[in-house]
Short mmCIF file of N, CA and C in Angstrom, two decimals:
data_model
loop_
_atom_site.label_atom_id
_atom_site.label_comp_id
_atom_site.label_asym_id
_atom_site.label_seq_id
_atom_site.Cartn_x
_atom_site.Cartn_y
_atom_site.Cartn_z
N UNK A 5 195.44 5.72 36.35
CA UNK A 5 194.53 6.11 37.40
C UNK A 5 195.26 6.21 38.74
N UNK A 6 196.07 5.23 39.04
CA UNK A 6 196.78 5.26 40.32
C UNK A 6 197.85 6.35 40.35
N UNK A 7 198.30 6.77 39.16
CA UNK A 7 199.30 7.82 39.11
C UNK A 7 198.72 9.13 39.63
N UNK A 8 197.51 9.47 39.20
CA UNK A 8 196.87 10.70 39.68
C UNK A 8 196.59 10.63 41.18
N UNK A 9 196.17 9.45 41.65
CA UNK A 9 195.88 9.29 43.07
C UNK A 9 197.16 9.43 43.89
N UNK A 10 198.24 8.86 43.42
CA UNK A 10 199.52 8.98 44.12
C UNK A 10 200.02 10.42 44.13
N UNK A 11 199.88 11.11 43.03
CA UNK A 11 200.29 12.52 42.98
C UNK A 11 199.44 13.38 43.91
N UNK A 12 198.16 13.10 43.95
CA UNK A 12 197.28 13.85 44.84
C UNK A 12 197.60 13.60 46.30
N UNK A 13 197.83 12.36 46.65
CA UNK A 13 198.19 12.03 48.03
C UNK A 13 199.55 12.62 48.42
N UNK A 14 200.48 12.64 47.48
CA UNK A 14 201.79 13.23 47.74
C UNK A 14 201.67 14.74 47.97
N UNK A 15 200.88 15.41 47.13
CA UNK A 15 200.68 16.85 47.28
C UNK A 15 199.98 17.16 48.60
N UNK A 16 199.00 16.32 48.96
CA UNK A 16 198.30 16.52 50.23
C UNK A 16 199.24 16.33 51.41
N UNK A 17 200.08 15.31 51.36
CA UNK A 17 201.02 15.05 52.45
C UNK A 17 202.04 16.17 52.58
N UNK A 18 202.54 16.67 51.46
CA UNK A 18 203.50 17.77 51.50
C UNK A 18 202.84 19.03 52.06
N UNK A 19 201.64 19.33 51.63
CA UNK A 19 200.93 20.51 52.11
C UNK A 19 200.61 20.43 53.59
N UNK A 20 200.08 19.29 54.02
CA UNK A 20 199.75 19.13 55.44
C UNK A 20 201.01 19.11 56.29
N UNK A 21 202.07 18.53 55.79
CA UNK A 21 203.34 18.52 56.53
C UNK A 21 203.90 19.93 56.69
N UNK A 22 203.77 20.73 55.62
CA UNK A 22 204.24 22.11 55.69
C UNK A 22 203.46 22.90 56.72
N UNK A 23 202.13 22.79 56.70
CA UNK A 23 201.29 23.51 57.66
C UNK A 23 201.57 23.03 59.08
N UNK A 24 201.69 21.74 59.28
CA UNK A 24 201.97 21.20 60.61
C UNK A 24 203.31 21.70 61.13
N UNK A 25 204.32 21.70 60.26
CA UNK A 25 205.65 22.19 60.66
C UNK A 25 205.59 23.66 61.03
N UNK A 26 204.89 24.46 60.25
CA UNK A 26 204.76 25.88 60.54
C UNK A 26 204.06 26.10 61.88
N UNK A 27 203.01 25.35 62.16
CA UNK A 27 202.30 25.51 63.43
C UNK A 27 203.17 25.10 64.62
N UNK A 28 203.97 24.06 64.47
CA UNK A 28 204.87 23.66 65.55
C UNK A 28 205.91 24.75 65.80
N UNK A 29 206.47 25.31 64.74
CA UNK A 29 207.44 26.40 64.89
C UNK A 29 206.77 27.61 65.53
N UNK A 30 205.54 27.92 65.16
CA UNK A 30 204.81 29.04 65.73
C UNK A 30 204.56 28.83 67.22
N UNK A 31 204.19 27.61 67.62
CA UNK A 31 203.97 27.31 69.04
C UNK A 31 205.26 27.48 69.84
N UNK A 32 206.36 27.01 69.31
CA UNK A 32 207.65 27.15 70.00
C UNK A 32 208.02 28.62 70.13
N UNK A 33 207.78 29.41 69.09
CA UNK A 33 208.10 30.84 69.13
C UNK A 33 207.25 31.57 70.17
N UNK A 34 205.96 31.25 70.23
CA UNK A 34 205.07 31.88 71.20
C UNK A 34 205.48 31.51 72.62
N UNK A 35 205.83 30.26 72.84
CA UNK A 35 206.28 29.82 74.16
C UNK A 35 207.56 30.54 74.57
N UNK A 36 208.51 30.66 73.64
CA UNK A 36 209.77 31.35 73.95
C UNK A 36 209.53 32.82 74.23
N UNK A 37 208.67 33.48 73.46
CA UNK A 37 208.38 34.89 73.72
C UNK A 37 207.71 35.08 75.06
N UNK A 38 206.82 34.17 75.44
CA UNK A 38 206.18 34.25 76.75
C UNK A 38 207.19 34.10 77.88
N UNK A 39 208.15 33.20 77.71
CA UNK A 39 209.18 33.02 78.73
C UNK A 39 210.08 34.25 78.82
N UNK A 40 210.40 34.85 77.69
CA UNK A 40 211.24 36.05 77.69
C UNK A 40 210.51 37.21 78.36
N UNK A 41 209.24 37.39 78.04
CA UNK A 41 208.46 38.48 78.64
C UNK A 41 208.30 38.26 80.13
N UNK A 42 208.08 37.03 80.55
CA UNK A 42 207.97 36.72 81.97
C UNK A 42 209.27 37.05 82.70
N UNK A 43 210.39 36.71 82.09
CA UNK A 43 211.70 37.01 82.68
C UNK A 43 211.94 38.52 82.75
N UNK A 44 211.58 39.23 81.70
CA UNK A 44 211.77 40.68 81.69
C UNK A 44 210.85 41.38 82.69
N UNK A 45 209.65 40.83 82.93
CA UNK A 45 208.76 41.42 83.93
C UNK A 45 209.31 41.26 85.34
N UNK A 46 210.10 40.23 85.58
CA UNK A 46 210.73 40.07 86.89
C UNK A 46 211.86 41.09 87.06
N UNK A 47 212.57 41.40 85.99
CA UNK A 47 213.68 42.35 86.06
C UNK A 47 213.15 43.79 86.11
N UNK A 48 212.19 44.11 85.25
CA UNK A 48 211.63 45.46 85.16
C UNK A 48 210.14 45.42 85.48
N UNK A 49 209.78 45.35 86.75
CA UNK A 49 208.35 45.27 87.07
C UNK A 49 207.63 46.58 86.74
N UNK A 50 206.37 46.45 86.40
CA UNK A 50 205.57 47.62 86.05
C UNK A 50 204.93 48.18 87.31
N UNK A 51 204.89 49.51 87.42
CA UNK A 51 204.29 50.13 88.59
C UNK A 51 202.79 49.91 88.57
N UNK A 52 202.24 49.66 89.76
CA UNK A 52 200.81 49.46 89.90
C UNK A 52 200.27 50.59 90.77
N UNK A 53 199.38 51.40 90.20
CA UNK A 53 198.78 52.49 90.95
C UNK A 53 197.57 51.96 91.70
N UNK A 54 197.58 52.15 93.00
CA UNK A 54 196.47 51.68 93.82
C UNK A 54 195.51 52.84 94.02
N UNK A 55 194.27 52.62 93.63
CA UNK A 55 193.25 53.66 93.75
C UNK A 55 192.36 53.29 94.93
N UNK A 56 192.31 54.19 95.89
CA UNK A 56 191.48 53.94 97.06
C UNK A 56 190.12 54.58 96.82
N UNK A 57 189.09 53.78 96.95
CA UNK A 57 187.74 54.29 96.78
C UNK A 57 186.98 54.14 98.08
N UNK A 58 186.07 55.04 98.30
CA UNK A 58 185.26 54.98 99.51
C UNK A 58 184.20 53.88 99.34
N UNK A 59 183.99 53.15 100.39
CA UNK A 59 183.00 52.08 100.35
C UNK A 59 181.65 52.68 100.69
N UNK A 60 180.69 52.46 99.81
CA UNK A 60 179.35 53.00 100.01
C UNK A 60 178.53 51.96 100.77
N UNK A 61 178.02 52.36 101.90
CA UNK A 61 177.23 51.44 102.72
C UNK A 61 175.76 51.76 102.58
N UNK A 62 174.95 50.94 103.20
CA UNK A 62 173.50 51.12 103.11
C UNK A 62 173.05 52.40 103.79
N UNK A 63 173.74 52.85 104.82
CA UNK A 63 173.32 54.06 105.52
C UNK A 63 173.62 55.32 104.71
N UNK A 64 174.39 55.22 103.62
CA UNK A 64 174.64 56.37 102.76
C UNK A 64 173.49 56.60 101.78
N UNK A 65 172.59 55.66 101.68
CA UNK A 65 171.50 55.74 100.72
C UNK A 65 170.21 56.25 101.35
N UNK A 66 170.30 57.25 102.19
CA UNK A 66 169.09 57.73 102.88
C UNK A 66 168.12 58.37 101.91
N UNK A 67 168.63 59.09 100.90
CA UNK A 67 167.73 59.72 99.93
C UNK A 67 166.95 58.67 99.16
N UNK A 68 167.60 57.58 98.79
CA UNK A 68 166.90 56.51 98.07
C UNK A 68 165.87 55.86 98.97
N UNK A 69 166.21 55.65 100.23
CA UNK A 69 165.27 55.04 101.16
C UNK A 69 164.06 55.94 101.36
N UNK A 70 164.26 57.24 101.42
CA UNK A 70 163.13 58.17 101.58
C UNK A 70 162.25 58.14 100.34
N UNK A 71 162.86 58.08 99.16
CA UNK A 71 162.08 58.03 97.92
C UNK A 71 161.27 56.74 97.82
N UNK A 72 161.84 55.63 98.25
CA UNK A 72 161.11 54.36 98.23
C UNK A 72 159.95 54.41 99.21
N UNK A 73 160.21 54.95 100.39
CA UNK A 73 159.14 55.03 101.39
C UNK A 73 158.02 55.95 100.92
N UNK A 74 158.37 57.05 100.29
CA UNK A 74 157.34 57.98 99.78
C UNK A 74 156.53 57.33 98.67
N UNK A 75 157.17 56.58 97.80
CA UNK A 75 156.47 55.93 96.71
C UNK A 75 155.58 54.80 97.23
N UNK A 76 156.00 54.16 98.30
CA UNK A 76 155.24 53.05 98.85
C UNK A 76 153.94 53.53 99.49
N UNK A 77 154.00 54.65 100.20
CA UNK A 77 152.84 55.15 100.92
C UNK A 77 152.07 56.20 100.14
N UNK A 78 152.40 56.41 98.89
CA UNK A 78 151.73 57.41 98.09
C UNK A 78 150.32 56.98 97.73
N UNK A 79 150.10 55.71 97.53
CA UNK A 79 148.78 55.21 97.14
C UNK A 79 147.85 55.33 98.25
#
């Protein structure tokens, strides 16, 4: 009975150890790739296109104000 329990616990420990080791290696790889990309972005920065848009103010909405006023006094 204890033989099966020991074999099961051994298989579980080996499996969990393998997964844990893989995840640690994956985390280290992701961290290293992030550091490399950050370094390369400093050397080769990407161009940023600035788009200028006109700011719409309340005084530009005269047609909407007229429609609201007409709807308000229609009754």
